Amino acid sequence: MVNVAEAYPENVRSMLNEALQHSLLVTKDQRHPMQQECVGMVKEVLAIRSSVPRTTFRRSCLGLQITDSAAGKMPSMKRPAASATGAPIKRQVLDPLMMKCEEIAAMVNVAEAYPENVRSMLNAVLQHSLLVTKDQRQPMQEECVGMVGEVLASVQASLQAKVEALQGKLADSDAARAARENAAGAAAEVVKQKIEATEVARAALGEATACLRNARAAHKAALSEQKSGEEEYSNAEQKKATLEAVSTGDFVSLQQGSGNAKAVQAVLQVAKDFNFDQQLIVAAESALLKLPADRGTFDNIVFEQCEEQFNNHISALSTTMTNCEAVKGDRAAKVESAVAEIAAAEEKEHTCREEFSAAQVASAEAEVACSAAGQA
């Protein structure tokens, strides 16, 4: 019926025939507004049915196309034969307008906002409307072109939205990358600081260990000095006791004439042990055996010098004992001070060791965090 609407150009009728199955076959409640418009166009064409001859109308309903050609045969679909001379057949040159039309059809196909049958309908009417020059288009063709333009505008808006979304994601990605880089840089700086802190803690531990070692060495020296002073005092005390015992015992008895050979030997032994004058010891060997009545002037001098030697050695030992006693308190205080220094050094060393251990752990954790930030 559309084909016999002679009031409309052939390309308009062809356009409507292409759109029929994509619009009229869709139930009214499911039709898109564009499909409804196409249905309206078809109804407008069908309104001329009463002016069409009955025979033409009947043949149109049977799907036969009325043309001015003889017999109205279908065009052959066979592949064109090669030329008799064997020359290759020239390729058909593609129409640039058809290529543009195909590009537009491809754009229509991606219009996700429209149902598939609407897109198919628009693609079917493209070449019957868009390829007609604007000054020759019928209003129905203009309407179809407007529909296509509306769809393309929606595609452009959709693509623009996707571009903006991708740009937003890219911006977010750049911001995230910048944040990761900043985090990695900050983590690297933390690692640097932790390593420096570890080295400072290591140096502090080294100093504390050296101080502890020196404190222990000082304590050992103080103990040695204290022991040496005590031994010196004890030796001086023993020597003084020996000298006093002999000088007030055997030597006095010999001076008074009541001594014997054993007393002489005791005096001579002490004189040798305490390094009395050697000539005095030789002279004393004979003088000490004589009784007071038998002694001459020389013998009396020997006794006087022996007594003087005893007194000098006893006085020297007394001085030594006094000096030892004077520094005894200082030496004891030095030992106590060294003990306190050891305790303080041990505490310091323990604190520094814990701080160094904690710094090592913190440095290791910072390196792990830096590695994780670099891989994020």
mmCIF file of C-alpha atoms in Angstrom:
data_model
loop_
_atom_site.group_PDB
_atom_site.id
_atom_site.type_symbol
_atom_site.label_atom_id
_atom_site.label_comp_id
_atom_site.label_asym_id
_atom_site.label_seq_id
_atom_site.Cartn_x
_atom_site.Cartn_y
_atom_site.Cartn_z
ATOM 1 C CA MET A 1 0.000 0.000 0.000
ATOM 2 C CA VAL A 2 2.899 2.337 0.729
ATOM 3 C CA ASN A 3 4.451 1.516 -2.642
ATOM 4 C CA VAL A 4 1.395 2.748 -4.545
ATOM 5 C CA ALA A 5 1.272 6.099 -2.726
ATOM 6 C CA GLU A 6 2.288 8.039 -5.830
ATOM 7 C CA ALA A 7 1.865 11.331 -3.981
ATOM 8 C CA TYR A 8 5.210 10.586 -2.255
ATOM 9 C CA PRO A 9 8.589 10.165 -3.938
ATOM 10 C CA GLU A 10 9.926 6.676 -4.319
ATOM 11 C CA ASN A 11 12.751 7.226 -1.823
ATOM 12 C CA VAL A 12 10.210 8.281 0.809
ATOM 13 C CA ARG A 13 8.161 5.147 0.197
ATOM 14 C CA SER A 14 11.308 2.995 0.315
ATOM 15 C CA MET A 15 12.254 4.664 3.578
ATOM 16 C CA LEU A 16 8.860 3.911 5.086
ATOM 17 C CA ASN A 17 8.944 0.290 3.874
ATOM 18 C CA GLU A 18 12.337 -0.136 5.581
ATOM 19 C CA ALA A 19 10.968 1.324 8.795
ATOM 20 C CA LEU A 20 7.765 -0.748 8.834
ATOM 21 C CA GLN A 21 9.073 -3.938 10.424
ATOM 22 C CA HIS A 22 10.977 -1.972 13.074
ATOM 23 C CA SER A 23 7.966 0.109 14.114
ATOM 24 C CA LEU A 24 4.612 -1.259 13.073
ATOM 25 C CA LEU A 25 5.444 -4.785 14.269
ATOM 26 C CA VAL A 26 6.175 -3.439 17.754
ATOM 27 C CA THR A 27 3.152 -3.353 20.052
ATOM 28 C CA LYS A 28 1.904 0.130 20.738
ATOM 29 C CA ASP A 29 2.599 0.008 24.463
ATOM 30 C CA GLN A 30 6.249 -0.868 23.770
ATOM 31 C CA ARG A 31 6.890 1.550 20.918
ATOM 32 C CA HIS A 32 9.519 4.227 21.275
ATOM 33 C CA PRO A 33 8.424 7.799 20.414
ATOM 34 C CA MET A 34 10.533 7.603 17.252
ATOM 35 C CA GLN A 35 8.814 4.373 16.252
ATOM 36 C CA GLN A 36 5.479 6.011 16.952
ATOM 37 C CA GLU A 37 6.447 8.875 14.643
ATOM 38 C CA CYS A 38 7.287 6.421 11.868
ATOM 39 C CA VAL A 39 3.938 4.709 12.374
ATOM 40 C CA GLY A 40 2.314 8.128 12.056
ATOM 41 C CA MET A 41 4.140 8.680 8.776
ATOM 42 C CA VAL A 42 2.899 5.329 7.450
ATOM 43 C CA LYS A 43 -0.669 6.207 8.458
ATOM 44 C CA GLU A 44 -0.328 9.483 6.625
ATOM 45 C CA VAL A 45 0.674 7.611 3.464
ATOM 46 C CA LEU A 46 -2.074 5.027 3.884
ATOM 47 C CA ALA A 47 -4.622 7.799 3.925
ATOM 48 C CA ILE A 48 -4.335 7.969 0.106
ATOM 49 C CA ARG A 49 -5.424 4.312 -0.301
ATOM 50 C CA SER A 50 -8.827 5.281 -1.664
ATOM 51 C CA SER A 51 -7.215 7.029 -4.672
ATOM 52 C CA VAL A 52 -5.262 3.930 -5.774
ATOM 53 C CA PRO A 53 -6.840 1.593 -8.505
ATOM 54 C CA ARG A 54 -8.111 -1.700 -7.094
ATOM 55 C CA THR A 55 -5.843 -3.841 -9.273
ATOM 56 C CA THR A 56 -2.746 -1.867 -8.318
ATOM 57 C CA PHE A 57 -3.736 -2.037 -4.685
ATOM 58 C CA ARG A 58 -4.251 -5.817 -4.858
ATOM 59 C CA ARG A 59 -0.922 -6.399 -6.540
ATOM 60 C CA SER A 60 0.734 -4.141 -3.961
ATOM 61 C CA CYS A 61 -0.716 -6.224 -1.155
ATOM 62 C CA LEU A 62 0.723 -9.318 -2.761
ATOM 63 C CA GLY A 63 4.134 -7.668 -2.511
ATOM 64 C CA LEU A 64 4.567 -7.177 -6.285
ATOM 65 C CA GLN A 65 6.333 -4.019 -7.315
ATOM 66 C CA ILE A 66 4.751 -2.032 -10.206
ATOM 67 C CA THR A 67 7.477 -0.629 -12.415
ATOM 68 C CA ASP A 68 7.825 0.630 -15.996
ATOM 69 C CA SER A 69 10.299 -2.183 -16.792
ATOM 70 C CA ALA A 70 9.203 -5.171 -18.865
ATOM 71 C CA ALA A 71 8.291 -8.306 -16.859
ATOM 72 C CA GLY A 72 9.617 -6.764 -13.608
ATOM 73 C CA LYS A 73 12.289 -9.384 -13.072
ATOM 74 C CA MET A 74 14.467 -9.408 -9.996
ATOM 75 C CA PRO A 75 18.004 -8.281 -10.649
ATOM 76 C CA SER A 76 20.482 -11.115 -11.029
ATOM 77 C CA MET A 77 22.619 -11.872 -7.965
ATOM 78 C CA LYS A 78 25.231 -13.818 -9.957
ATOM 79 C CA ARG A 79 28.837 -12.761 -9.749
ATOM 80 C CA PRO A 80 29.841 -10.885 -12.931
ATOM 81 C CA ALA A 81 31.849 -13.046 -15.280
ATOM 82 C CA ALA A 82 35.379 -12.246 -16.231
ATOM 83 C CA SER A 83 35.954 -10.465 -19.510
ATOM 84 C CA ALA A 84 36.529 -12.563 -22.595
ATOM 85 C CA THR A 85 40.022 -11.195 -22.981
ATOM 86 C CA GLY A 86 40.930 -12.318 -19.451
ATOM 87 C CA ALA A 87 41.519 -8.762 -18.276
ATOM 88 C CA PRO A 88 40.805 -8.258 -14.581
ATOM 89 C CA ILE A 89 37.535 -6.633 -13.653
ATOM 90 C CA LYS A 90 37.890 -3.191 -12.121
ATOM 91 C CA ARG A 91 36.870 -2.859 -8.508
ATOM 92 C CA GLN A 92 33.785 -0.861 -7.841
ATOM 93 C CA VAL A 93 34.649 2.528 -6.405
ATOM 94 C CA LEU A 94 33.012 3.050 -2.997
ATOM 95 C CA ASP A 95 30.686 5.974 -2.752
ATOM 96 C CA PRO A 96 32.046 8.456 -0.181
ATOM 97 C CA LEU A 97 28.504 9.339 0.854
ATOM 98 C CA MET A 98 27.708 5.666 1.470
ATOM 99 C CA MET A 99 30.879 5.371 3.540
ATOM 100 C CA LYS A 100 29.772 8.361 5.593
ATOM 101 C CA CYS A 101 26.350 6.777 5.947
ATOM 102 C CA GLU A 102 27.910 3.555 7.217
ATOM 103 C CA GLU A 103 29.941 5.515 9.764
ATOM 104 C CA ILE A 104 26.753 7.209 10.972
ATOM 105 C CA ALA A 105 25.017 3.814 11.156
ATOM 106 C CA ALA A 106 27.896 2.529 13.272
ATOM 107 C CA MET A 107 27.446 5.497 15.599
ATOM 108 C CA VAL A 108 23.705 4.844 15.825
ATOM 109 C CA ASN A 109 24.391 1.223 16.768
ATOM 110 C CA VAL A 110 26.305 2.301 19.881
ATOM 111 C CA ALA A 111 23.451 4.525 21.123
ATOM 112 C CA GLU A 112 22.754 2.450 24.234
ATOM 113 C CA ALA A 113 20.030 4.860 25.357
ATOM 114 C CA TYR A 114 17.756 3.605 22.567
ATOM 115 C CA PRO A 115 16.264 0.103 22.097
ATOM 116 C CA GLU A 116 17.847 -2.123 19.497
ATOM 117 C CA ASN A 117 14.774 -2.136 17.230
ATOM 118 C CA VAL A 118 14.771 1.685 17.201
ATOM 119 C CA ARG A 119 18.442 1.713 16.172
ATOM 120 C CA SER A 120 17.734 -0.880 13.501
ATOM 121 C CA MET A 121 14.831 1.232 12.218
ATOM 122 C CA LEU A 122 16.987 4.344 11.972
ATOM 123 C CA ASN A 123 19.798 2.463 10.218
ATOM 124 C CA ALA A 124 17.224 1.096 7.756
ATOM 125 C CA VAL A 125 16.000 4.580 6.773
ATOM 126 C CA LEU A 126 19.415 6.271 6.696
ATOM 127 C CA GLN A 127 20.174 5.950 2.998
ATOM 128 C CA HIS A 128 16.597 6.934 2.081
ATOM 129 C CA SER A 129 16.769 10.167 4.035
ATOM 130 C CA LEU A 130 20.270 11.288 4.896
ATOM 131 C CA LEU A 131 21.598 10.658 1.374
ATOM 132 C CA VAL A 132 18.893 12.903 -0.091
ATOM 133 C CA THR A 133 20.067 16.484 -0.411
ATOM 134 C CA LYS A 134 18.445 18.824 2.033
ATOM 135 C CA ASP A 135 16.652 20.903 -0.602
ATOM 136 C CA GLN A 136 15.010 17.754 -1.970
ATOM 137 C CA ARG A 137 14.013 16.087 1.250
ATOM 138 C CA GLN A 138 10.379 15.538 2.101
ATOM 139 C CA PRO A 139 9.130 16.476 5.578
ATOM 140 C CA MET A 140 9.066 12.789 6.536
ATOM 141 C CA GLN A 141 12.711 12.465 5.517
ATOM 142 C CA GLU A 142 13.535 15.595 7.514
ATOM 143 C CA GLU A 143 11.843 14.027 10.522
ATOM 144 C CA CYS A 144 13.953 10.851 10.131
ATOM 145 C CA VAL A 145 17.107 12.950 9.768
ATOM 146 C CA GLY A 146 16.088 14.791 12.925
ATOM 147 C CA MET A 147 15.659 11.456 14.736
ATOM 148 C CA VAL A 148 19.130 10.366 13.633
ATOM 149 C CA GLY A 149 20.522 13.703 14.760
ATOM 150 C CA GLU A 150 18.873 13.270 18.137
ATOM 151 C CA VAL A 151 20.398 9.809 18.494
ATOM 152 C CA LEU A 152 23.841 11.051 17.448
ATOM 153 C CA ALA A 153 23.556 13.870 19.957
ATOM 154 C CA SER A 154 22.828 11.302 22.669
ATOM 155 C CA VAL A 155 25.836 9.261 21.534
ATOM 156 C CA GLN A 156 27.995 12.369 21.667
ATOM 157 C CA ALA A 157 26.695 13.195 25.152
ATOM 158 C CA SER A 158 27.283 9.613 26.265
ATOM 159 C CA LEU A 159 30.821 9.609 24.868
ATOM 160 C CA GLN A 160 31.463 13.013 26.425
ATOM 161 C CA ALA A 161 30.260 11.678 29.781
ATOM 162 C CA LYS A 162 32.560 8.679 29.410
ATOM 163 C CA VAL A 163 35.452 10.938 28.483
ATOM 164 C CA GLU A 164 34.786 13.103 31.519
ATOM 165 C CA ALA A 165 34.518 10.007 33.698
ATOM 166 C CA LEU A 166 37.816 8.708 32.329
ATOM 167 C CA GLN A 167 39.386 12.115 32.835
ATOM 168 C CA GLY A 168 38.091 12.070 36.384
ATOM 169 C CA LYS A 169 39.572 8.611 36.904
ATOM 170 C CA LEU A 170 42.820 9.788 35.350
ATOM 171 C CA ALA A 171 42.860 12.800 37.654
ATOM 172 C CA ASP A 172 42.123 10.520 40.588
ATOM 173 C CA SER A 173 44.869 8.206 39.381
ATOM 174 C CA ASP A 174 47.314 11.106 39.131
ATOM 175 C CA ALA A 175 46.302 12.278 42.586
ATOM 176 C CA ALA A 176 46.635 8.749 43.932
ATOM 177 C CA ARG A 177 50.026 8.366 42.253
ATOM 178 C CA ALA A 178 51.144 11.701 43.658
ATOM 179 C CA ALA A 179 49.887 10.612 47.076
ATOM 180 C CA ARG A 180 51.770 7.318 46.745
ATOM 181 C CA GLU A 181 54.916 9.135 45.662
ATOM 182 C CA ASN A 182 54.559 11.535 48.582
ATOM 183 C CA ALA A 183 53.960 8.605 50.930
ATOM 184 C CA ALA A 184 56.979 6.775 49.503
ATOM 185 C CA GLY A 185 59.113 9.916 49.860
ATOM 186 C CA ALA A 186 57.924 10.428 53.418
ATOM 187 C CA ALA A 187 58.601 6.763 54.200
ATOM 188 C CA ALA A 188 62.110 7.059 52.726
ATOM 189 C CA GLU A 189 62.718 10.149 54.866
ATOM 190 C CA VAL A 190 61.531 8.232 57.927
ATOM 191 C CA VAL A 191 63.942 5.407 57.039
ATOM 192 C CA LYS A 192 66.763 7.934 56.773
ATOM 193 C CA GLN A 193 65.871 9.410 60.147
ATOM 194 C CA LYS A 194 65.591 5.971 61.756
ATOM 195 C CA ILE A 195 68.975 4.947 60.357
ATOM 196 C CA GLU A 196 70.523 8.143 61.703
ATOM 197 C CA ALA A 197 68.867 7.537 65.072
ATOM 198 C CA THR A 198 70.215 3.978 65.045
ATOM 199 C CA GLU A 199 73.735 5.230 64.387
ATOM 200 C CA VAL A 200 73.397 7.782 67.190
ATOM 201 C CA ALA A 201 72.180 5.024 69.514
ATOM 202 C CA ARG A 202 75.056 2.808 68.388
ATOM 203 C CA ALA A 203 77.580 5.551 69.168
ATOM 204 C CA ALA A 204 75.939 6.187 72.559
ATOM 205 C CA LEU A 205 76.101 2.487 73.351
ATOM 206 C CA GLY A 206 79.778 2.429 72.373
ATOM 207 C CA GLU A 207 80.504 5.349 74.701
ATOM 208 C CA ALA A 208 78.512 3.774 77.525
ATOM 209 C CA THR A 209 80.352 0.479 77.061
ATOM 210 C CA ALA A 210 83.709 2.306 77.124
ATOM 211 C CA CYS A 211 82.665 4.182 80.291
ATOM 212 C CA LEU A 212 81.680 0.930 81.945
ATOM 213 C CA ARG A 213 84.983 -0.638 80.963
ATOM 214 C CA ASN A 214 86.887 2.374 82.352
ATOM 215 C CA ALA A 215 84.824 2.330 85.550
ATOM 216 C CA ARG A 216 85.637 -1.319 86.111
ATOM 217 C CA ALA A 217 89.314 -0.667 85.404
ATOM 218 C CA ALA A 218 89.261 2.258 87.876
ATOM 219 C CA HIS A 219 87.584 0.068 90.476
ATOM 220 C CA LYS A 220 90.199 -2.615 89.974
ATOM 221 C CA ALA A 221 92.980 -0.023 90.350
ATOM 222 C CA ALA A 222 91.358 1.397 93.497
ATOM 223 C CA LEU A 223 91.096 -2.061 95.025
ATOM 224 C CA SER A 224 94.706 -2.780 94.115
ATOM 225 C CA GLU A 225 95.814 0.517 95.657
ATOM 226 C CA GLN A 226 93.780 -0.161 98.779
ATOM 227 C CA LYS A 227 95.232 -3.630 99.109
ATOM 228 C CA SER A 228 98.754 -2.346 98.521
ATOM 229 C CA GLY A 229 98.294 0.293 101.237
ATOM 230 C CA GLU A 230 96.967 -2.287 103.668
ATOM 231 C CA GLU A 231 99.883 -4.619 102.931
ATOM 232 C CA GLU A 232 102.354 -1.744 103.337
ATOM 233 C CA TYR A 233 100.861 -0.851 106.722
ATOM 234 C CA SER A 234 100.836 -4.455 107.820
ATOM 235 C CA ASN A 235 104.470 -4.982 106.812
ATOM 236 C CA ALA A 236 105.555 -1.803 108.520
ATOM 237 C CA GLU A 237 103.658 -2.807 111.634
ATOM 238 C CA GLN A 238 105.283 -6.246 111.715
ATOM 239 C CA LYS A 239 108.764 -4.856 111.130
ATOM 240 C CA LYS A 240 108.288 -2.222 113.782
ATOM 241 C CA ALA A 241 107.140 -4.861 116.247
ATOM 242 C CA THR A 242 110.192 -6.966 115.470
ATOM 243 C CA LEU A 243 112.583 -4.027 115.933
ATOM 244 C CA GLU A 244 110.897 -2.934 119.136
ATOM 245 C CA ALA A 245 110.946 -6.436 120.545
ATOM 246 C CA VAL A 246 114.672 -6.884 119.869
ATOM 247 C CA SER A 247 115.661 -3.327 120.840
ATOM 248 C CA THR A 248 113.801 -3.437 124.160
ATOM 249 C CA GLY A 249 114.641 -7.071 124.857
ATOM 250 C CA ASP A 250 117.862 -8.683 123.687
ATOM 251 C CA PHE A 251 119.683 -5.418 122.921
ATOM 252 C CA VAL A 252 118.888 -3.878 126.346
ATOM 253 C CA SER A 253 119.956 -7.076 128.122
ATOM 254 C CA LEU A 254 123.298 -6.977 126.247
ATOM 255 C CA GLN A 255 123.752 -3.299 127.168
ATOM 256 C CA GLN A 256 123.222 -4.182 130.835
ATOM 257 C CA GLY A 257 125.588 -7.160 130.639
ATOM 258 C CA SER A 258 122.978 -9.832 131.269
ATOM 259 C CA GLY A 259 122.759 -11.042 127.696
ATOM 260 C CA ASN A 260 124.074 -14.196 126.192
ATOM 261 C CA ALA A 261 125.208 -15.508 122.825
ATOM 262 C CA LYS A 262 121.612 -16.124 121.736
ATOM 263 C CA ALA A 263 120.752 -12.457 122.353
ATOM 264 C CA VAL A 264 123.810 -11.424 120.349
ATOM 265 C CA GLN A 265 122.671 -13.555 117.411
ATOM 266 C CA ALA A 266 119.165 -12.059 117.594
ATOM 267 C CA VAL A 267 120.507 -8.489 117.509
ATOM 268 C CA LEU A 268 122.921 -9.239 114.660
ATOM 269 C CA GLN A 269 120.157 -10.958 112.635
ATOM 270 C CA VAL A 270 117.857 -7.960 112.963
ATOM 271 C CA ALA A 271 120.730 -5.636 112.027
ATOM 272 C CA LYS A 272 121.299 -7.638 108.860
ATOM 273 C CA ASP A 273 117.556 -7.887 108.030
ATOM 274 C CA PHE A 274 117.062 -4.132 108.376
ATOM 275 C CA ASN A 275 120.284 -3.217 106.567
ATOM 276 C CA PHE A 276 122.173 -1.629 109.414
ATOM 277 C CA ASP A 277 125.574 -0.221 108.485
ATOM 278 C CA GLN A 278 127.799 -3.107 107.439
ATOM 279 C CA GLN A 279 130.864 -1.917 109.376
ATOM 280 C CA LEU A 280 128.652 -1.448 112.407
ATOM 281 C CA ILE A 281 127.453 -5.052 112.141
ATOM 282 C CA VAL A 282 131.080 -6.303 111.948
ATOM 283 C CA ALA A 283 132.102 -4.244 114.981
ATOM 284 C CA ALA A 284 128.996 -5.331 116.890
ATOM 285 C CA GLU A 285 129.885 -9.010 116.575
ATOM 286 C CA SER A 286 132.674 -8.588 119.176
ATOM 287 C CA ALA A 287 131.392 -5.588 121.118
ATOM 288 C CA LEU A 288 128.029 -7.161 121.928
ATOM 289 C CA LEU A 289 129.760 -10.137 123.647
ATOM 290 C CA LYS A 290 131.641 -7.962 126.104
ATOM 291 C CA LEU A 291 130.458 -7.146 129.582
ATOM 292 C CA PRO A 292 130.131 -3.481 130.522
ATOM 293 C CA ALA A 293 133.342 -3.604 132.578
ATOM 294 C CA ASP A 294 135.323 -5.022 129.627
ATOM 295 C CA ARG A 295 134.117 -2.546 127.053
ATOM 296 C CA GLY A 296 136.315 0.177 125.683
ATOM 297 C CA THR A 297 135.390 3.488 124.139
ATOM 298 C CA PHE A 298 134.949 1.959 120.707
ATOM 299 C CA ASP A 299 132.654 -0.721 122.106
ATOM 300 C CA ASN A 300 130.479 1.913 123.768
ATOM 301 C CA ILE A 301 130.264 3.784 120.467
ATOM 302 C CA VAL A 302 129.128 0.551 118.771
ATOM 303 C CA PHE A 303 126.322 0.161 121.305
ATOM 304 C CA GLU A 304 125.300 3.802 120.853
ATOM 305 C CA GLN A 305 125.209 3.496 117.064
ATOM 306 C CA CYS A 306 123.234 0.244 117.241
ATOM 307 C CA GLU A 307 120.702 1.903 119.492
ATOM 308 C CA GLU A 308 120.524 4.830 117.089
ATOM 309 C CA GLN A 309 119.928 2.473 114.125
ATOM 310 C CA PHE A 310 117.114 0.763 115.991
ATOM 311 C CA ASN A 311 115.493 4.088 116.794
ATOM 312 C CA ASN A 312 115.863 5.418 113.239
ATOM 313 C CA HIS A 313 114.270 2.325 111.663
ATOM 314 C CA ILE A 314 111.468 2.252 114.214
ATOM 315 C CA SER A 315 110.812 5.957 113.593
ATOM 316 C CA ALA A 316 110.760 5.406 109.796
ATOM 317 C CA LEU A 317 108.324 2.521 110.121
ATOM 318 C CA SER A 318 106.109 4.601 112.414
ATOM 319 C CA THR A 319 106.054 7.315 109.772
ATOM 320 C CA THR A 320 105.123 4.766 107.108
ATOM 321 C CA MET A 321 102.298 3.461 109.284
ATOM 322 C CA THR A 322 101.076 6.981 109.952
ATOM 323 C CA ASN A 323 101.085 7.799 106.258
ATOM 324 C CA CYS A 324 99.233 4.578 105.432
ATOM 325 C CA GLU A 325 96.682 5.285 108.074
ATOM 326 C CA ALA A 326 96.218 8.815 106.708
ATOM 327 C CA VAL A 327 95.375 7.647 103.192
ATOM 328 C CA LYS A 328 93.454 4.566 104.265
ATOM 329 C CA GLY A 329 90.172 6.477 104.352
ATOM 330 C CA ASP A 330 90.877 8.092 100.983
ATOM 331 C CA ARG A 331 91.591 4.729 99.427
ATOM 332 C CA ALA A 332 88.416 3.247 100.858
ATOM 333 C CA ALA A 333 86.417 6.220 99.589
ATOM 334 C CA LYS A 334 88.036 5.804 96.188
ATOM 335 C CA VAL A 335 86.920 2.188 96.092
ATOM 336 C CA GLU A 336 83.360 3.139 97.076
ATOM 337 C CA SER A 337 83.317 5.852 94.405
ATOM 338 C CA ALA A 338 84.530 3.364 91.814
ATOM 339 C CA VAL A 339 81.754 0.958 92.821
ATOM 340 C CA ALA A 340 79.170 3.731 92.421
ATOM 341 C CA GLU A 341 80.637 4.668 89.034
ATOM 342 C CA ILE A 342 80.368 1.052 87.923
ATOM 343 C CA ALA A 343 76.721 0.926 88.973
ATOM 344 C CA ALA A 344 75.949 4.165 87.095
ATOM 345 C CA ALA A 345 77.895 2.997 84.032
ATOM 346 C CA GLU A 346 76.101 -0.350 84.049
ATOM 347 C CA GLU A 347 72.729 1.372 84.213
ATOM 348 C CA LYS A 348 73.746 3.755 81.424
ATOM 349 C CA GLU A 349 75.029 0.899 79.300
ATOM 350 C CA HIS A 350 71.816 -1.065 79.857
ATOM 351 C CA THR A 351 69.669 1.940 78.861
ATOM 352 C CA CYS A 352 71.769 2.613 75.760
ATOM 353 C CA ARG A 353 71.628 -1.051 74.755
ATOM 354 C CA GLU A 354 67.822 -1.028 75.005
ATOM 355 C CA GLU A 355 67.634 2.229 73.041
ATOM 356 C CA PHE A 356 69.918 0.814 70.366
ATOM 357 C CA SER A 357 67.810 -2.338 70.130
ATOM 358 C CA ALA A 358 64.624 -0.266 69.866
ATOM 359 C CA ALA A 359 66.242 1.929 67.195
ATOM 360 C CA GLN A 360 67.185 -1.164 65.188
ATOM 361 C CA VAL A 361 63.605 -2.460 65.370
ATOM 362 C CA ALA A 362 62.207 0.952 64.389
ATOM 363 C CA SER A 363 64.646 1.169 61.482
ATOM 364 C CA ALA A 364 63.647 -2.287 60.248
ATOM 365 C CA GLU A 365 59.949 -1.436 60.532
ATOM 366 C CA ALA A 366 60.509 1.818 58.654
ATOM 367 C CA GLU A 367 62.269 -0.054 55.849
ATOM 368 C CA VAL A 368 59.360 -2.500 55.589
ATOM 369 C CA ALA A 369 56.897 0.409 55.503
ATOM 370 C CA CYS A 370 59.007 2.168 52.859
ATOM 371 C CA SER A 371 59.087 -0.975 50.720
ATOM 372 C CA ALA A 372 55.311 -1.360 51.036
ATOM 373 C CA ALA A 373 54.793 2.313 50.108
ATOM 374 C CA GLY A 374 56.991 1.885 47.054
ATOM 375 C CA GLN A 375 55.012 -1.155 45.887
ATOM 376 C CA ALA A 376 51.561 0.374 46.501
#
